[in-house]
mmCIF file with all atom_site columns, C-alpha atoms in Angstrom:
data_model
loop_
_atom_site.group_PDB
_atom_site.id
_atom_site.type_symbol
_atom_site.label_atom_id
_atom_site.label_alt_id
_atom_site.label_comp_id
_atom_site.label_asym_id
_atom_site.label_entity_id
_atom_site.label_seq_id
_atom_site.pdbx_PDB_ins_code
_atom_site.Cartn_x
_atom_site.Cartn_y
_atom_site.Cartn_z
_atom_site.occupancy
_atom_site.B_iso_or_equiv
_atom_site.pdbx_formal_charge
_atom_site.auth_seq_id
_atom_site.auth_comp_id
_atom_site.auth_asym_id
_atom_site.auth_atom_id
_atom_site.pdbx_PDB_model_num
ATOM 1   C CA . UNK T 1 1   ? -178.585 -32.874 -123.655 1.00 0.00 ? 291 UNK T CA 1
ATOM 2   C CA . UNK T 1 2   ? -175.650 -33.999 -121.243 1.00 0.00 ? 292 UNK T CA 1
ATOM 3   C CA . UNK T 1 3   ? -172.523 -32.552 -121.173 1.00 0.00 ? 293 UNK T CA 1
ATOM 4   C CA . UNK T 1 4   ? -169.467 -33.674 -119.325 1.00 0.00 ? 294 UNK T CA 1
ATOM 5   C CA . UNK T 1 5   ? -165.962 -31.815 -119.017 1.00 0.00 ? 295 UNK T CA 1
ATOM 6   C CA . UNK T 1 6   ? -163.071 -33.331 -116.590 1.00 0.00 ? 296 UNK T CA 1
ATOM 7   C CA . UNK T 1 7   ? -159.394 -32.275 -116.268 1.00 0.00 ? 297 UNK T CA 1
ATOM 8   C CA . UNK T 1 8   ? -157.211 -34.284 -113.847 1.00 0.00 ? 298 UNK T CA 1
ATOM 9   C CA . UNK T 1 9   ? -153.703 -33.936 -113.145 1.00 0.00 ? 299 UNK T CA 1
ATOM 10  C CA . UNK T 1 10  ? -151.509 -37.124 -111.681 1.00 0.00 ? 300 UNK T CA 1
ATOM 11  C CA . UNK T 1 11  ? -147.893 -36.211 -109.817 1.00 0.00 ? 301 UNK T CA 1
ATOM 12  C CA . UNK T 1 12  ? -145.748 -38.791 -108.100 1.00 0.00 ? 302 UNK T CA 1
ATOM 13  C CA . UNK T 1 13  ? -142.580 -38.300 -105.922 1.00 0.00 ? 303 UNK T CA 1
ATOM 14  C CA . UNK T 1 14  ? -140.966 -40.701 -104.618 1.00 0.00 ? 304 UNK T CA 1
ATOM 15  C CA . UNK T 1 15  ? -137.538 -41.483 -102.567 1.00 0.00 ? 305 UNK T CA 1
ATOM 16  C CA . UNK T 1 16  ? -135.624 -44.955 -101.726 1.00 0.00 ? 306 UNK T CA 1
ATOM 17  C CA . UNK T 1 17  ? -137.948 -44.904 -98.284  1.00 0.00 ? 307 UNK T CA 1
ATOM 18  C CA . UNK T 1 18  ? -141.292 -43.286 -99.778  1.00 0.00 ? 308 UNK T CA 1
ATOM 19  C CA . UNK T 1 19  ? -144.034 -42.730 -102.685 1.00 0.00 ? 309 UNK T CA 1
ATOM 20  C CA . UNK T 1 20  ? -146.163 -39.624 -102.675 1.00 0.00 ? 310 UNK T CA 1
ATOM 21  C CA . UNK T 1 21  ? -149.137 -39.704 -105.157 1.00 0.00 ? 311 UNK T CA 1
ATOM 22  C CA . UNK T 1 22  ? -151.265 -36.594 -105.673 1.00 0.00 ? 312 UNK T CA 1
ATOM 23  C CA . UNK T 1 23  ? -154.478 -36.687 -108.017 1.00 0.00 ? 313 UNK T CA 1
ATOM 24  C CA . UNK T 1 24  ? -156.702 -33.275 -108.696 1.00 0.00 ? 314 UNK T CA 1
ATOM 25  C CA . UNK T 1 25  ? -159.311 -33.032 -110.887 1.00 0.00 ? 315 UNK T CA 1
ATOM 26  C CA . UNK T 1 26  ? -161.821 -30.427 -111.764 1.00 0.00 ? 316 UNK T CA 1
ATOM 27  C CA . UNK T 1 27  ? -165.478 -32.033 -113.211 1.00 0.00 ? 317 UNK T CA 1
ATOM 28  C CA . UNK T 1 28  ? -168.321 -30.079 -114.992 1.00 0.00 ? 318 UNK T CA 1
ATOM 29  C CA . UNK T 1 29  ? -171.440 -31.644 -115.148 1.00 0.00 ? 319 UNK T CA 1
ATOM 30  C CA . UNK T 1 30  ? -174.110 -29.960 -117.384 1.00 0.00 ? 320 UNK T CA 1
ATOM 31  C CA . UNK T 1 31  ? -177.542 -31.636 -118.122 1.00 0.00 ? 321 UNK T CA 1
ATOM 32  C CA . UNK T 1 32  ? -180.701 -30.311 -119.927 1.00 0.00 ? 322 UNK T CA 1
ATOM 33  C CA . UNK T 1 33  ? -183.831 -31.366 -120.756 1.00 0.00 ? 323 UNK T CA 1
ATOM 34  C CA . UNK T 1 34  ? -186.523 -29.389 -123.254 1.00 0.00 ? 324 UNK T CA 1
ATOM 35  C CA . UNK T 1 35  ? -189.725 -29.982 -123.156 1.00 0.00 ? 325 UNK T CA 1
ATOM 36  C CA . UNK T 1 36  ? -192.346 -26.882 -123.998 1.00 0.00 ? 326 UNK T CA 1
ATOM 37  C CA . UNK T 1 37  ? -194.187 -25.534 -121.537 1.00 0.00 ? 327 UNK T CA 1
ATOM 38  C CA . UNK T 1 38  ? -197.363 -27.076 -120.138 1.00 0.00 ? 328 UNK T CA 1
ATOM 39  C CA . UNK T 1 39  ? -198.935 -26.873 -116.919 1.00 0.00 ? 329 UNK T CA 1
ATOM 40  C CA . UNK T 1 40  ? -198.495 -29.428 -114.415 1.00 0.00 ? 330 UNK T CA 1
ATOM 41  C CA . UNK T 1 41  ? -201.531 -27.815 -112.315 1.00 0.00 ? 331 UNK T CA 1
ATOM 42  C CA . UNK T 1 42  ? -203.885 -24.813 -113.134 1.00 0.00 ? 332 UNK T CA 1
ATOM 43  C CA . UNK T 1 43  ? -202.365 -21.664 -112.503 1.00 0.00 ? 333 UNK T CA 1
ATOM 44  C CA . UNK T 1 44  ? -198.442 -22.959 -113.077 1.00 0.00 ? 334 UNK T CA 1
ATOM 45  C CA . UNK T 1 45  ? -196.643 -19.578 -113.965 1.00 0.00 ? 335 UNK T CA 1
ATOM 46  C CA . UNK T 1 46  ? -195.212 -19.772 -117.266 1.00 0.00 ? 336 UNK T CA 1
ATOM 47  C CA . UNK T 1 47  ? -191.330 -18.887 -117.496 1.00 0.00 ? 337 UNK T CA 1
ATOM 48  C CA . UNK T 1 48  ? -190.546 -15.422 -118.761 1.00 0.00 ? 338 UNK T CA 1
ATOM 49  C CA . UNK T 1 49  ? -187.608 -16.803 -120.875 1.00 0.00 ? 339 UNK T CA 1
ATOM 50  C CA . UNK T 1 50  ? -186.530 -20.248 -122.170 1.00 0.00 ? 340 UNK T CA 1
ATOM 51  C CA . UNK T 1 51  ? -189.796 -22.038 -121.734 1.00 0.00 ? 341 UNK T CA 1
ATOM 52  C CA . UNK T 1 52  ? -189.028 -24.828 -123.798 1.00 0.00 ? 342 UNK T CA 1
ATOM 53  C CA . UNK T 1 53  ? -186.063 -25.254 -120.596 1.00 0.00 ? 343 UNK T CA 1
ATOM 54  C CA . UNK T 1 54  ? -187.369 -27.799 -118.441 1.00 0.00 ? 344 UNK T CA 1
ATOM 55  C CA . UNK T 1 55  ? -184.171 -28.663 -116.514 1.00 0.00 ? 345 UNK T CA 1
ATOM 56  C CA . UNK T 1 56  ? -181.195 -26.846 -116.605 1.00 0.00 ? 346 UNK T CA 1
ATOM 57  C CA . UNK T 1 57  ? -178.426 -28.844 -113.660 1.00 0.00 ? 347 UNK T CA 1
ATOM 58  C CA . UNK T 1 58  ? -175.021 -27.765 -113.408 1.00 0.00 ? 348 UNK T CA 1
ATOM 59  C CA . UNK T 1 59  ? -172.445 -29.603 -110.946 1.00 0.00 ? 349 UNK T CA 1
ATOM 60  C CA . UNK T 1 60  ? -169.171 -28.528 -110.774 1.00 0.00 ? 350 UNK T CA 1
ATOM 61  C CA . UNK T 1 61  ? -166.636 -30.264 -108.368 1.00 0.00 ? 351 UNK T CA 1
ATOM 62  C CA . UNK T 1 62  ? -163.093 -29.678 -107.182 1.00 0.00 ? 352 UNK T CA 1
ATOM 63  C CA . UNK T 1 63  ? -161.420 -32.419 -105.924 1.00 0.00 ? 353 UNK T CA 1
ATOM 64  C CA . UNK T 1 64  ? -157.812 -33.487 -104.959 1.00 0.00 ? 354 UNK T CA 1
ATOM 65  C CA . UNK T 1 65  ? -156.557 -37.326 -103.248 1.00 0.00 ? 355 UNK T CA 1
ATOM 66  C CA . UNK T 1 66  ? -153.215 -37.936 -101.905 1.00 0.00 ? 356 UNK T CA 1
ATOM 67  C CA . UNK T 1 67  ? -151.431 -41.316 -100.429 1.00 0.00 ? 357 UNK T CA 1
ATOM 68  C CA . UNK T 1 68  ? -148.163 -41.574 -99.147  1.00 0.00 ? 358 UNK T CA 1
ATOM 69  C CA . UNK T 1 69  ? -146.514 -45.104 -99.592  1.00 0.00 ? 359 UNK T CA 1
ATOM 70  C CA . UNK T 1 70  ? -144.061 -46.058 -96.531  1.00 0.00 ? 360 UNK T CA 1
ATOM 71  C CA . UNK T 1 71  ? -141.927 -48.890 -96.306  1.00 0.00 ? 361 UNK T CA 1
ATOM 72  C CA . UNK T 1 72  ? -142.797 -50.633 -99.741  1.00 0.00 ? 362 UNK T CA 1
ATOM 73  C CA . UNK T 1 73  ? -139.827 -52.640 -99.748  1.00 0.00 ? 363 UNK T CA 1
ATOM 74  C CA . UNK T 1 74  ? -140.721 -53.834 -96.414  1.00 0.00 ? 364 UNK T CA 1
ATOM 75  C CA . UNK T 1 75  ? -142.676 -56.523 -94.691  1.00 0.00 ? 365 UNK T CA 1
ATOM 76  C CA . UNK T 1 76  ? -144.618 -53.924 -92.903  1.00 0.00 ? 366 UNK T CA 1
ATOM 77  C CA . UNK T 1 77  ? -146.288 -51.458 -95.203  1.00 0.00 ? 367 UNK T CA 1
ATOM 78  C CA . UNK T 1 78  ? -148.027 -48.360 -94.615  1.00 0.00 ? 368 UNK T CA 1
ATOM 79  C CA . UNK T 1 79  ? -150.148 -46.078 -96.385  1.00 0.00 ? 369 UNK T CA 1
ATOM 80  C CA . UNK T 1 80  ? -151.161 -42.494 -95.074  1.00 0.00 ? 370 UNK T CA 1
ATOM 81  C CA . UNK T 1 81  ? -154.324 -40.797 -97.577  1.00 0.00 ? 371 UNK T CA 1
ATOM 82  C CA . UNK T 1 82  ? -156.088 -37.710 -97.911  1.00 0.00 ? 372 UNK T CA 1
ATOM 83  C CA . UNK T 1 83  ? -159.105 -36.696 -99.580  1.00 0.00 ? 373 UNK T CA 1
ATOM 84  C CA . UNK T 1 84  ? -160.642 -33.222 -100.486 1.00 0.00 ? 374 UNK T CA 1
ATOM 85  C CA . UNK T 1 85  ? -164.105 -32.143 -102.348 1.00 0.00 ? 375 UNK T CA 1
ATOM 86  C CA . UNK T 1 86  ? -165.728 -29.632 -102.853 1.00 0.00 ? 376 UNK T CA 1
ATOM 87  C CA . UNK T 1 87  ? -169.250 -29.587 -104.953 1.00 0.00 ? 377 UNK T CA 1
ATOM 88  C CA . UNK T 1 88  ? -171.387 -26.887 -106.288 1.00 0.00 ? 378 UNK T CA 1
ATOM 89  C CA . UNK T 1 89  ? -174.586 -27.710 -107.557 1.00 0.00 ? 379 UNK T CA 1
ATOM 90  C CA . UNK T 1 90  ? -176.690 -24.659 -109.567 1.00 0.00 ? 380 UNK T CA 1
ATOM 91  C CA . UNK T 1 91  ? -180.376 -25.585 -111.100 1.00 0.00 ? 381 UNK T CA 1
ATOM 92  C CA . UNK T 1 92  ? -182.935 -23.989 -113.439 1.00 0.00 ? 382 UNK T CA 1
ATOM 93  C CA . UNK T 1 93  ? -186.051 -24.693 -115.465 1.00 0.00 ? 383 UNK T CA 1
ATOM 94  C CA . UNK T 1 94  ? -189.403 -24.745 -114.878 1.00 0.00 ? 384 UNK T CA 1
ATOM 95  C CA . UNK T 1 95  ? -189.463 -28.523 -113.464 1.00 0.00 ? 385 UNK T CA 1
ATOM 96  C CA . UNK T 1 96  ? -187.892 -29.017 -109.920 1.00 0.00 ? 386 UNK T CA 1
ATOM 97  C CA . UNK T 1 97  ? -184.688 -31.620 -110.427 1.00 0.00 ? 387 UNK T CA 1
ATOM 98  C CA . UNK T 1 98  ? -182.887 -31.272 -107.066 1.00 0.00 ? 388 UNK T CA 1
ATOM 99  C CA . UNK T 1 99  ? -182.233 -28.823 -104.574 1.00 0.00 ? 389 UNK T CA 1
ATOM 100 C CA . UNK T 1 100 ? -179.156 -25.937 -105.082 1.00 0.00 ? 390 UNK T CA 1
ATOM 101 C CA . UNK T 1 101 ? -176.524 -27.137 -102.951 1.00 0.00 ? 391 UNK T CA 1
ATOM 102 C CA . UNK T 1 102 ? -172.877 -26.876 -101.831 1.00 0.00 ? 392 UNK T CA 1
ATOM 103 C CA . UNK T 1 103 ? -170.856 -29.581 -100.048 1.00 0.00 ? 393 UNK T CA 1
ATOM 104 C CA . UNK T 1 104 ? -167.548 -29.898 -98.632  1.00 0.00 ? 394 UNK T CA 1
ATOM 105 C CA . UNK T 1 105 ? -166.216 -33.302 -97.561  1.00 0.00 ? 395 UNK T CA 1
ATOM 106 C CA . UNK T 1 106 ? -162.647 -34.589 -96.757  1.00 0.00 ? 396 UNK T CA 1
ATOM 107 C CA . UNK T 1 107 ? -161.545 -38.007 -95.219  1.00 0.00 ? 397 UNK T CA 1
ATOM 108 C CA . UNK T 1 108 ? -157.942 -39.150 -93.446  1.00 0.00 ? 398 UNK T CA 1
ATOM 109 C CA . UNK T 1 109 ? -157.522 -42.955 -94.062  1.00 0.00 ? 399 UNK T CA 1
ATOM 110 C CA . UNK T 1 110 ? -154.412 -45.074 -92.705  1.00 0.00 ? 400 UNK T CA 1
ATOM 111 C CA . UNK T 1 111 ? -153.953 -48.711 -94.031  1.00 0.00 ? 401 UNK T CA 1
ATOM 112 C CA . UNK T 1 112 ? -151.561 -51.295 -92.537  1.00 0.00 ? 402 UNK T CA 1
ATOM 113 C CA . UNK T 1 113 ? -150.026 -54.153 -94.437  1.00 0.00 ? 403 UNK T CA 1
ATOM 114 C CA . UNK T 1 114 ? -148.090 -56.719 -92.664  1.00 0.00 ? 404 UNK T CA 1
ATOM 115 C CA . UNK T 1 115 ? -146.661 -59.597 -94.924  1.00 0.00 ? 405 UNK T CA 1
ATOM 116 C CA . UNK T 1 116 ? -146.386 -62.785 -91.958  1.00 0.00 ? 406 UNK T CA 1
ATOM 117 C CA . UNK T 1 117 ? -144.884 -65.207 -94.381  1.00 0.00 ? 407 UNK T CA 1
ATOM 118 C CA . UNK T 1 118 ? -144.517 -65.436 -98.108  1.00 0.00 ? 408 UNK T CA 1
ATOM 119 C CA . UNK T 1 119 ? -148.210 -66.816 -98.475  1.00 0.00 ? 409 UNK T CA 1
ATOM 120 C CA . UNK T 1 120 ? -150.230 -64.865 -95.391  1.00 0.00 ? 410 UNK T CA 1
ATOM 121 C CA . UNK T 1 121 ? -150.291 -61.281 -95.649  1.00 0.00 ? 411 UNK T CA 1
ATOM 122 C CA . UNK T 1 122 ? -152.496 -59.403 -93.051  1.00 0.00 ? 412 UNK T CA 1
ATOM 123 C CA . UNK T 1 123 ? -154.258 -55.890 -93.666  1.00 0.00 ? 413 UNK T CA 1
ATOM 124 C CA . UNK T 1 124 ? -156.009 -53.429 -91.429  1.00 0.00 ? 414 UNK T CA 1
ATOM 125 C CA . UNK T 1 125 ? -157.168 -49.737 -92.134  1.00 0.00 ? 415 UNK T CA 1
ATOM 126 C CA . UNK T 1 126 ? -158.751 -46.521 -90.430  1.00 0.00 ? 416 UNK T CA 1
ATOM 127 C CA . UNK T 1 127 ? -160.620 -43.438 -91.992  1.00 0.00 ? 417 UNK T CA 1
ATOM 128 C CA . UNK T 1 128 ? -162.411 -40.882 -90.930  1.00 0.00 ? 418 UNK T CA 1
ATOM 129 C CA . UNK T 1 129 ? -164.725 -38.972 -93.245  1.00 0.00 ? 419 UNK T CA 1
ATOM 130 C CA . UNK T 1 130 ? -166.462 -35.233 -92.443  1.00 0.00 ? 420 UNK T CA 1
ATOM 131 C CA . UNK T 1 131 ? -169.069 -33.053 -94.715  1.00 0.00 ? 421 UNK T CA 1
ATOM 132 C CA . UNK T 1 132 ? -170.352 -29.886 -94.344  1.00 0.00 ? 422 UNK T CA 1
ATOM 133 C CA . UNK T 1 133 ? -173.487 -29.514 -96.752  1.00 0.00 ? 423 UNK T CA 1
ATOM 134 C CA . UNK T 1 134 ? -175.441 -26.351 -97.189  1.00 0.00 ? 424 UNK T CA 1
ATOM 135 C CA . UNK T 1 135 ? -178.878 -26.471 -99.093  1.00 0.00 ? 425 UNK T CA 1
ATOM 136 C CA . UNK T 1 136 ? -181.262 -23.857 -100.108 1.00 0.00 ? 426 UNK T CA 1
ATOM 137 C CA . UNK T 1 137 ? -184.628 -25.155 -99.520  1.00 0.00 ? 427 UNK T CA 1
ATOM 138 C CA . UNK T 1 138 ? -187.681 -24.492 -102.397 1.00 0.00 ? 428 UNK T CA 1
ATOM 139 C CA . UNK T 1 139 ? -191.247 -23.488 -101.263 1.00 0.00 ? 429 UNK T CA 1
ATOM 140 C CA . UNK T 1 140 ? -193.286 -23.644 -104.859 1.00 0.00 ? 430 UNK T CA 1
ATOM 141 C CA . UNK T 1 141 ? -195.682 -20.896 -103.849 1.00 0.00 ? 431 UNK T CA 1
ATOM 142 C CA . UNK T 1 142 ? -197.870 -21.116 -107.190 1.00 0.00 ? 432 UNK T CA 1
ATOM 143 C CA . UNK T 1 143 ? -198.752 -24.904 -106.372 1.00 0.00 ? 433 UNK T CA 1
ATOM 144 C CA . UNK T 1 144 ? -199.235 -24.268 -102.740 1.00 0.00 ? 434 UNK T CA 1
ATOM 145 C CA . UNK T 1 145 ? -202.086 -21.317 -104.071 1.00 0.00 ? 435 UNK T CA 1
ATOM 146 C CA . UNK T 1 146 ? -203.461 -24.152 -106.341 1.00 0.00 ? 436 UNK T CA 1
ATOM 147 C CA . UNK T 1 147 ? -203.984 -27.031 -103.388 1.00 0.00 ? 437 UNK T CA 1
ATOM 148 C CA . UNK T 1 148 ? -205.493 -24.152 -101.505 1.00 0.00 ? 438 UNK T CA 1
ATOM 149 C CA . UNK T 1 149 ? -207.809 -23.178 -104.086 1.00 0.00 ? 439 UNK T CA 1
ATOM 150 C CA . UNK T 1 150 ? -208.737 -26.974 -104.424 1.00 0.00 ? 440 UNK T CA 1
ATOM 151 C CA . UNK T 1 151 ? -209.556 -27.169 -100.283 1.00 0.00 ? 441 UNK T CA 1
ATOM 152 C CA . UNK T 1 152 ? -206.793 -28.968 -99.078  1.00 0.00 ? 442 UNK T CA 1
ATOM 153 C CA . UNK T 1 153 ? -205.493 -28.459 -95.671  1.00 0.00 ? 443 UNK T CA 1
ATOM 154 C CA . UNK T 1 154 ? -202.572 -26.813 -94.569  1.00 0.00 ? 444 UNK T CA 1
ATOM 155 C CA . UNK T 1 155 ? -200.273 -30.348 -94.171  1.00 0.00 ? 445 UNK T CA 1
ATOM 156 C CA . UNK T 1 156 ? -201.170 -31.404 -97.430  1.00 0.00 ? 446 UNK T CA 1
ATOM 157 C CA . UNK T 1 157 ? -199.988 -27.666 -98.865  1.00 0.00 ? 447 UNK T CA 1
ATOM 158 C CA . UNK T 1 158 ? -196.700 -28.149 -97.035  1.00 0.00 ? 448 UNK T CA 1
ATOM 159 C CA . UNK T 1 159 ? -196.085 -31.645 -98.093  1.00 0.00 ? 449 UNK T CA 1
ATOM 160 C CA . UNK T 1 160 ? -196.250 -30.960 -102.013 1.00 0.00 ? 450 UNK T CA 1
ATOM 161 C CA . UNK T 1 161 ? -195.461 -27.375 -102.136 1.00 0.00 ? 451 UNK T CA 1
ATOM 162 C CA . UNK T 1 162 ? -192.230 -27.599 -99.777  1.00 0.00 ? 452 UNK T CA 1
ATOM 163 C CA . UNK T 1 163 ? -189.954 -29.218 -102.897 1.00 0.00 ? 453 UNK T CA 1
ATOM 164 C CA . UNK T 1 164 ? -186.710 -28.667 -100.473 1.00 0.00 ? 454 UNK T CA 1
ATOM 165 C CA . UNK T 1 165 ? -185.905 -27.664 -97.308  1.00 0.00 ? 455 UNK T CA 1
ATOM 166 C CA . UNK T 1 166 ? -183.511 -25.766 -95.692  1.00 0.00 ? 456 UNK T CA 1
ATOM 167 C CA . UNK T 1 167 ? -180.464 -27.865 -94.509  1.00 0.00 ? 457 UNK T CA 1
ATOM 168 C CA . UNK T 1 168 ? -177.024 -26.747 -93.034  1.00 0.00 ? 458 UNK T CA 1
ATOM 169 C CA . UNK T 1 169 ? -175.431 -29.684 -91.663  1.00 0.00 ? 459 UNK T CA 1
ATOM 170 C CA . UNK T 1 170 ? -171.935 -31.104 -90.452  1.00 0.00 ? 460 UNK T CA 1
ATOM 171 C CA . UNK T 1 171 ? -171.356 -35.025 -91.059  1.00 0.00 ? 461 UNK T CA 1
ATOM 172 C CA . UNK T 1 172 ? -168.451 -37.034 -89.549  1.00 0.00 ? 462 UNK T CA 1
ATOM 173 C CA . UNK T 1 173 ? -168.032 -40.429 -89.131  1.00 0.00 ? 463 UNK T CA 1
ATOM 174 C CA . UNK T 1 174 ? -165.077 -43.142 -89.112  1.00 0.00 ? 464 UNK T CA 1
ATOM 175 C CA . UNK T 1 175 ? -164.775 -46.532 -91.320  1.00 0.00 ? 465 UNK T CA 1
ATOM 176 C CA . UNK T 1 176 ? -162.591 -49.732 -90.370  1.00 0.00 ? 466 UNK T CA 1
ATOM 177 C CA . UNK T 1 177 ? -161.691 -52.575 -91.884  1.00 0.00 ? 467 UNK T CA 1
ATOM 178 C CA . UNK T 1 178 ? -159.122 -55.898 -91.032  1.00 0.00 ? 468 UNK T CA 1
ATOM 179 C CA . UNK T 1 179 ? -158.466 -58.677 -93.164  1.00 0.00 ? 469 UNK T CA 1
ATOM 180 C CA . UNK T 1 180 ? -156.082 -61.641 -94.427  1.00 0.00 ? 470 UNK T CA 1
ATOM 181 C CA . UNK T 1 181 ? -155.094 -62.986 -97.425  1.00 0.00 ? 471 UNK T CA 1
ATOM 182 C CA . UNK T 1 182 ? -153.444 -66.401 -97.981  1.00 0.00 ? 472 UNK T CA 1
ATOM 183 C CA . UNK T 1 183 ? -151.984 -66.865 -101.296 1.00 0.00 ? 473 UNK T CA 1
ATOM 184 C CA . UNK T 1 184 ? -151.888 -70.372 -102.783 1.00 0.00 ? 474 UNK T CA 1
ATOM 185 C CA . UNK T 1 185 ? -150.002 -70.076 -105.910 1.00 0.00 ? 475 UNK T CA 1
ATOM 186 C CA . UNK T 1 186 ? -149.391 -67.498 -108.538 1.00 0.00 ? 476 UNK T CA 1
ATOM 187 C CA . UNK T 1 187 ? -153.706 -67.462 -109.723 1.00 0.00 ? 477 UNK T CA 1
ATOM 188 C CA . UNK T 1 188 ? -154.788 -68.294 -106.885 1.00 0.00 ? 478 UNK T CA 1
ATOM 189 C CA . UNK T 1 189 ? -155.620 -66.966 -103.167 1.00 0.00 ? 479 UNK T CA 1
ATOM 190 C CA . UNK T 1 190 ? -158.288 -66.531 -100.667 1.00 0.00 ? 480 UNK T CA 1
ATOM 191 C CA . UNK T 1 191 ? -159.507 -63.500 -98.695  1.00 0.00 ? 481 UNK T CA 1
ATOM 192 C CA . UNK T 1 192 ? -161.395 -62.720 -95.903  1.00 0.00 ? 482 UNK T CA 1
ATOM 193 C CA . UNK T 1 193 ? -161.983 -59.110 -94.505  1.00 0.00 ? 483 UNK T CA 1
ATOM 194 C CA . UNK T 1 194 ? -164.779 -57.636 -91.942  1.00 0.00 ? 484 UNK T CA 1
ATOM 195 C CA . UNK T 1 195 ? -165.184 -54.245 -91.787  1.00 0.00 ? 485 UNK T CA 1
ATOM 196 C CA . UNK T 1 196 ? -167.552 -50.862 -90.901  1.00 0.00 ? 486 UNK T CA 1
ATOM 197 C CA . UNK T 1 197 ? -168.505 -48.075 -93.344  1.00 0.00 ? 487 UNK T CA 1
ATOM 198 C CA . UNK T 1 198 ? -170.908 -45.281 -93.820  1.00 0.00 ? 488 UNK T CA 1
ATOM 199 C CA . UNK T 1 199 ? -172.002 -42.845 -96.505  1.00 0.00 ? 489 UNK T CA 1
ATOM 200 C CA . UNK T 1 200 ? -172.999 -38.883 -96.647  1.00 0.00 ? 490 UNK T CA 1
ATOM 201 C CA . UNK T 1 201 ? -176.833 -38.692 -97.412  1.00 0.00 ? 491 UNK T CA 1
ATOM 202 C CA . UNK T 1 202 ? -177.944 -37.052 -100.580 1.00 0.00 ? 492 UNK T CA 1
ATOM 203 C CA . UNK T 1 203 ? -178.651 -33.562 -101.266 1.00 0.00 ? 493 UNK T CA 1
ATOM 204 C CA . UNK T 1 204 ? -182.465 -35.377 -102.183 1.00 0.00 ? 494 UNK T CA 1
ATOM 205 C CA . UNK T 1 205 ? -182.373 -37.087 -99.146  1.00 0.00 ? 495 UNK T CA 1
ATOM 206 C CA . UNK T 1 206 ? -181.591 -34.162 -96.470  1.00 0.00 ? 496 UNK T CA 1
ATOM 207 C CA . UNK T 1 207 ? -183.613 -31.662 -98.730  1.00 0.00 ? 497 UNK T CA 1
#
């Protein structure tokens, strides 16, 4: 079963020069599989309570965007944004789903818009994203007894038993991005745009 709760909130201010939008939101995310018990390899401990659980995953995250709006009237535009997250991520069950993590990321982003004639409008924009992630890693002891039992080496052991490890990490990195669009009539332009980007890694991927 899958069930998802969201609340957001939109406020905008504005004044004959400016725009201020401001979005929060709160999201639960709360996903569960059942499956009765059964051993995935000899000697799996059985839980002592909900053993029909096989995944319990709850995510919860806290977020809030803002982007000021300068000179909209103008040829020259401007935008100023902010970002703000923050994600908690709780598991149970007997199967392993993903690692129990928290994450905080935020980003600053600042986007030009520069209208050189009534059919060429130019664009550029800067943003710089940061993360702090914090996961707690997952040794499954009972399966690491098992290999042993069955006479496999210690690398082996650590490569299937060690579900997760533990990460505590910073990110930070900057996107860019320029482009032009030339407008030919009211349905129809063309745009061009090169740019650079990135993306945090995954809670599965560091863990």
């Amino acid at each position: 079963t899958s069930n998802h709760f969201a609340v957001t909130n939109n406020t905008e201010w504005k004044t004959s020069s400016l725009r201020l939008l401001i979005n929060t939101g709160y999201q639960n995310n709360h996903r569960r599989e059942f499956e009765s018990f059964h051993e995935n390899y000899e000697g799996q401990p059985e839980p002592d309570a909900n053993d029909n659980l096989a995944v319990d995953f709850k995510l919860q995250t806290y977020s809030t965007n803002a982007r000021l709006y300068l000179d909209e009237k103008e040829k020259w535009k401007k935008i100023i944004g902010m970002s703000l997250e923050y994600q908690q991520n709780r598991v149970g069950g007997y199967e392993f789903f993903l690692p129990r993590y928290n994450q905080v990321a935020g980003g600053l982003s600042f986007i030009n818009s520069f209208e050189a004639s009534e059919k060429v409008l130019l664009q550029a924009g800067l943003r710089y994203d940061l993360a702090h992630t914090n996961i707690t890693g997952f040794y499954d002891n009972a399966l690491a007894s098992h290999l042993q039992d069955e006479g496999y080496d210690s690398q082996i052991i650590q490569q299937y038993a060690q579900r997760a490890y533990d990460v505590n990490r910073n990110f930070g990195n900057w996107s860019a991005s320029v482009g032009t669009k030339y407008i030919f009539g009211q349905s129809m332009y063309l745009q061009a745009s090169v740019g650079k980007t990135f993306r945090f890694p995954s809670a599965n991927e560091l863990g």
